[in-house]
Amino acid sequence: MPQFVWQMLITAFLMVFAIPSLTVDAILLFLQRNFGAVFFSAAQGGSVLLWQHLFWFFGHPEVYILILPAFGIISEIIPTFSKKPIFGYAALVYAGIAIGFLGFTVWAHHMFAVGMSPLADAVFSLDSMIIAVPTSIKIFNWIATLWGGKLNLKAPLLFAAGFIALFIIGGFSGISLATVPIDFQVEDTFFVVGHFHYVLFGGTVFALFGGFYYWLPKITGRLLSEKLARWHFGLMFVGMNLTYFPMYILGLSGMPRRVFTYSMAQGWGTLNLISTIGAFTIATSVLIFLINFFTSQRKGEKAGNDPWDGQSLEWTVSSPPPAYNFAHIPVVSSRRPFWDQKYPPAGGQPAARVEVEKSNGERFSKGSFYPIIVALGLFIAAFGMIFSFWVVLPGVAVVFYGIIGWFREHF
Amino acid sequence: MGQESTASLEITSMGVDNRKLGVWVWLGSEAVFFSALIIVYIVMRNNSVSGPFPRETLNVSLTAVNTFILICSSLTMVTALSAIQSGSQRGLWRWLVVTMALGLAFLTGQVIEFTSLAHQGLSLSSNLFGGTFFTLTGFHGAHVLIGVIWIGFVVARALRGGYTPSNHLMVELAGLYWHFVDLVWIIIFTIVYLI
Amino acid sequence: MSDDIKIETKKSSRRTYLVVFGVLALLTALEVTVTHLPIPRIPVLIPLALIKASLVALFYMHLRFDRKVFSVVFVMGLLMGVGLILSLIALFAPSLLDIR
């Protein structure tokens, strides 16, 4: 399977097993707030810590839910733009599985300073450091893929390279935070904010933009302007660092999180100003992206099937793809099916014959109303939870109707 | 809108029906859901600052009978599935109806137990024991109720002859859910009532 | 539909289901009896409950004879749940041991 698909599979399992903890947490809080339950009232013997444990049991896998798809995108972009196979395909999959599993064992590193025993702190600290190992394996594999490759320095690769650099910086601050004595000092300061923005913005968001530049031509049929893309990348990279690097320094010098103001006497003014300038720079870069997107839809160059000399099967079909995607489900026997078909290994047979034909339309999904019905039901239920409980019931009924209909619908 | 599953084979690369796999994955997530509710109960039930307290209020005998009823309902459910696998339409809907009846009997038992506890002053907001007890058993009871309704729909289709020995996935899936709900109760009964 | 009728192994007999039922009923009676005896409850009752749960999963839910993938995804969920329970018991041990 393509790397992206593997990472999405792992992400799916993380979601299935982490979210129920949040569900219970939310139910308990809902009951406490609206029905007088005392789960979290210390005076009644309750425990605020219990809420935190259940939350972070979800919350830590959640951040891996946020980053694993990004890892998958990077693993698709880098081989294509290095014109080489991904280095260590199997290791990347196993590392992803390891990250997924270990991600469930580290949650209380968000709670080092709440008063758990030193033993508990130590266990979670150790686990949080161990998880750096599979993550690093992935980073080494991406670098090894680039090494010796014939680099096609287009926007997707720029964002992928930016991802690697920024994610590494974020990861290092993560290791610092996993070290309990350091965490005690910087807990609830801007150091933490700097850390997670480097991994989430420098990580996930950069990977997403890389994915946009990589796959939007396939989706829309039009290439995006490479010139505007470079402006986007340059400004976003500079802006991102201007915005978030000062936060590390601010955190170390004591600026707290979740406090909306501070006095000038603290001396944090200059770095915050730099941060703000960075934020506006990011905004400008995003504006450039939006301009790029909208103008390219109207006058962009046609992408054709395979603008990047790709390795995977999506590049065998037209851009945009037909509604049925593939006329016949391809049979694959190579990790780079399209590449091996275009450039058969010397003396060998092509690994998969992928024929692009018209389908007789028999097998493809005709679309369904059920997803939007579920969304509508969720909206009604959520509205009810906030404003009027009786509205929750019809909302839930609509959700049930939608989910059941969706499940029973035949392709 | 939408069509019921037809008898045509959905060939998937893993050789299993997607819907069955989906139900098993969902049951895995339900396992985490109930585990979270159970651990909240375990951690908190003895920390109540004021009563009522578990030992003196819980009716073990009544609930033991209730547990037995639910176990019976699992037997009748699997018998219903066995019936349609052998082609018996009558066996199918009759055993499904018995399963529903047993499920309703369980719920009646729960209502009796809850009412008795309420009379002793236990409620969601009375103390930690009340809050955790009613949340855990309440959600379980809601799952039983949904199960009874689900089986009702299966019965309705069975009465129209909608299932055959080679096409009865929905019976099997309803059964999986029902057995899971029984399985959870086995754990809850032990932890709440016996320990 | 039972498209896996071709791939599935054996279908359990009615007898098997009845035997499992008998064991479940017996174990339940045993559990209730244990609570009236002066023996430690947790080390006895938890294993009994787990045996009962396993019987339901393996035979009534047919995991013993079905494709392994179903067992894998379900057991993953069970392990997550058990892990959550055990780790929170460990983390809240001081308060659990005090009041017990």
mmCIF file of C-alpha atoms in Angstrom, chain C:
data_model
loop_
_atom_site.group_PDB
_atom_site.id
_atom_site.type_symbol
_atom_site.label_atom_id
_atom_site.label_comp_id
_atom_site.label_asym_id
_atom_site.label_seq_id
_atom_site.Cartn_x
_atom_site.Cartn_y
_atom_site.Cartn_z
ATOM 1 C CA MET C 1 -25.240 -12.129 3.961
ATOM 2 C CA SER C 2 -22.744 -14.820 4.810
ATOM 3 C CA ASP C 3 -20.331 -14.380 1.985
ATOM 4 C CA ASP C 4 -17.786 -15.839 4.324
ATOM 5 C CA ILE C 5 -19.770 -19.069 4.475
ATOM 6 C CA LYS C 6 -17.323 -20.408 1.939
ATOM 7 C CA ILE C 7 -14.313 -19.306 3.927
ATOM 8 C CA GLU C 8 -15.628 -19.699 7.452
ATOM 9 C CA THR C 9 -14.821 -22.912 9.218
ATOM 10 C CA LYS C 10 -17.326 -24.760 11.280
ATOM 11 C CA LYS C 11 -20.657 -23.604 12.504
ATOM 12 C CA SER C 12 -21.142 -24.342 16.171
ATOM 13 C CA SER C 13 -23.750 -26.890 17.111
ATOM 14 C CA ARG C 14 -26.726 -26.191 19.327
ATOM 15 C CA ARG C 15 -25.147 -28.466 21.874
ATOM 16 C CA THR C 16 -22.075 -26.280 22.100
ATOM 17 C CA TYR C 17 -24.218 -23.251 22.776
ATOM 18 C CA LEU C 18 -26.114 -25.075 25.495
ATOM 19 C CA VAL C 19 -22.922 -26.291 27.132
ATOM 20 C CA VAL C 20 -21.518 -22.764 27.127
ATOM 21 C CA PHE C 21 -24.772 -21.530 28.614
ATOM 22 C CA GLY C 22 -24.525 -24.114 31.348
ATOM 23 C CA VAL C 23 -20.986 -23.082 32.183
ATOM 24 C CA LEU C 24 -21.959 -19.396 32.232
ATOM 25 C CA ALA C 25 -24.886 -20.060 34.565
ATOM 26 C CA LEU C 26 -22.743 -22.220 36.804
ATOM 27 C CA LEU C 27 -19.968 -19.666 37.005
ATOM 28 C CA THR C 28 -22.448 -16.946 37.846
ATOM 29 C CA ALA C 29 -23.843 -19.024 40.697
ATOM 30 C CA LEU C 30 -20.285 -19.730 41.807
ATOM 31 C CA GLU C 31 -19.437 -16.040 41.803
ATOM 32 C CA VAL C 32 -22.417 -15.161 43.969
ATOM 33 C CA THR C 33 -21.520 -18.006 46.359
ATOM 34 C CA VAL C 34 -17.967 -16.711 46.697
ATOM 35 C CA THR C 35 -19.297 -13.439 48.046
ATOM 36 C CA HIS C 36 -20.799 -15.327 50.973
ATOM 37 C CA LEU C 37 -17.536 -17.086 51.804
ATOM 38 C CA PRO C 38 -14.608 -15.678 53.754
ATOM 39 C CA ILE C 39 -12.218 -15.769 50.809
ATOM 40 C CA PRO C 40 -10.534 -12.886 48.988
ATOM 41 C CA ARG C 41 -12.818 -11.668 46.242
ATOM 42 C CA ILE C 42 -10.735 -9.876 43.644
ATOM 43 C CA PRO C 43 -8.297 -12.727 42.808
ATOM 44 C CA VAL C 44 -11.193 -15.156 42.420
ATOM 45 C CA LEU C 45 -13.981 -13.107 40.905
ATOM 46 C CA ILE C 46 -12.038 -11.230 38.271
ATOM 47 C CA PRO C 47 -10.637 -14.356 36.619
ATOM 48 C CA LEU C 48 -14.112 -15.938 36.736
ATOM 49 C CA ALA C 49 -15.639 -12.892 35.087
ATOM 50 C CA LEU C 50 -12.943 -12.916 32.429
ATOM 51 C CA ILE C 51 -13.567 -16.581 31.716
ATOM 52 C CA LYS C 52 -17.277 -15.906 31.283
ATOM 53 C CA ALA C 53 -16.592 -12.962 29.018
ATOM 54 C CA SER C 54 -14.179 -15.034 26.937
ATOM 55 C CA LEU C 55 -16.722 -17.811 26.514
ATOM 56 C CA VAL C 56 -19.272 -15.328 25.208
ATOM 57 C CA ALA C 57 -16.749 -13.810 22.829
ATOM 58 C CA LEU C 58 -15.257 -17.054 21.581
ATOM 59 C CA PHE C 59 -18.430 -19.089 21.157
ATOM 60 C CA TYR C 60 -21.498 -16.863 21.037
ATOM 61 C CA MET C 61 -19.727 -14.207 19.039
ATOM 62 C CA HIS C 62 -18.016 -16.997 17.113
ATOM 63 C CA LEU C 63 -14.519 -15.536 17.315
ATOM 64 C CA ARG C 64 -13.032 -18.992 17.812
ATOM 65 C CA PHE C 65 -14.070 -20.033 14.335
ATOM 66 C CA ASP C 66 -14.091 -16.797 12.412
ATOM 67 C CA ARG C 67 -11.348 -15.009 10.528
ATOM 68 C CA LYS C 68 -8.561 -13.846 12.827
ATOM 69 C CA VAL C 69 -8.845 -10.223 11.764
ATOM 70 C CA PHE C 70 -12.062 -9.859 13.780
ATOM 71 C CA SER C 71 -10.322 -11.118 16.911
ATOM 72 C CA VAL C 72 -7.389 -8.816 16.281
ATOM 73 C CA VAL C 73 -9.402 -5.622 16.095
ATOM 74 C CA PHE C 74 -11.631 -6.562 19.014
ATOM 75 C CA VAL C 75 -8.770 -7.660 21.249
ATOM 76 C CA MET C 76 -6.946 -4.418 20.464
ATOM 77 C CA GLY C 77 -9.902 -2.551 21.905
ATOM 78 C CA LEU C 78 -10.051 -4.852 24.906
ATOM 79 C CA LEU C 79 -6.355 -4.393 25.580
ATOM 80 C CA MET C 80 -6.656 -0.619 25.362
ATOM 81 C CA GLY C 81 -9.528 -0.753 27.802
ATOM 82 C CA VAL C 82 -7.743 -3.051 30.212
ATOM 83 C CA GLY C 83 -4.605 -0.946 29.946
ATOM 84 C CA LEU C 84 -6.594 2.171 30.773
ATOM 85 C CA ILE C 85 -8.185 0.483 33.768
ATOM 86 C CA LEU C 86 -4.950 -0.953 35.147
ATOM 87 C CA SER C 87 -2.898 2.203 34.684
ATOM 88 C CA LEU C 88 -5.500 4.406 36.328
ATOM 89 C CA ILE C 89 -5.786 1.952 39.210
ATOM 90 C CA ALA C 90 -2.022 2.241 39.606
ATOM 91 C CA LEU C 91 -2.136 6.026 39.388
ATOM 92 C CA PHE C 92 -4.965 6.303 41.901
ATOM 93 C CA ALA C 93 -3.671 3.507 44.129
ATOM 94 C CA PRO C 94 -3.057 5.722 47.171
ATOM 95 C CA SER C 95 -6.671 6.862 47.287
ATOM 96 C CA LEU C 96 -7.951 3.378 46.493
ATOM 97 C CA LEU C 97 -5.939 1.705 49.232
ATOM 98 C CA ASP C 98 -6.754 4.323 51.884
ATOM 99 C CA ILE C 99 -10.467 4.052 51.860
ATOM 100 C CA ARG C 100 -10.823 0.383 51.108
#
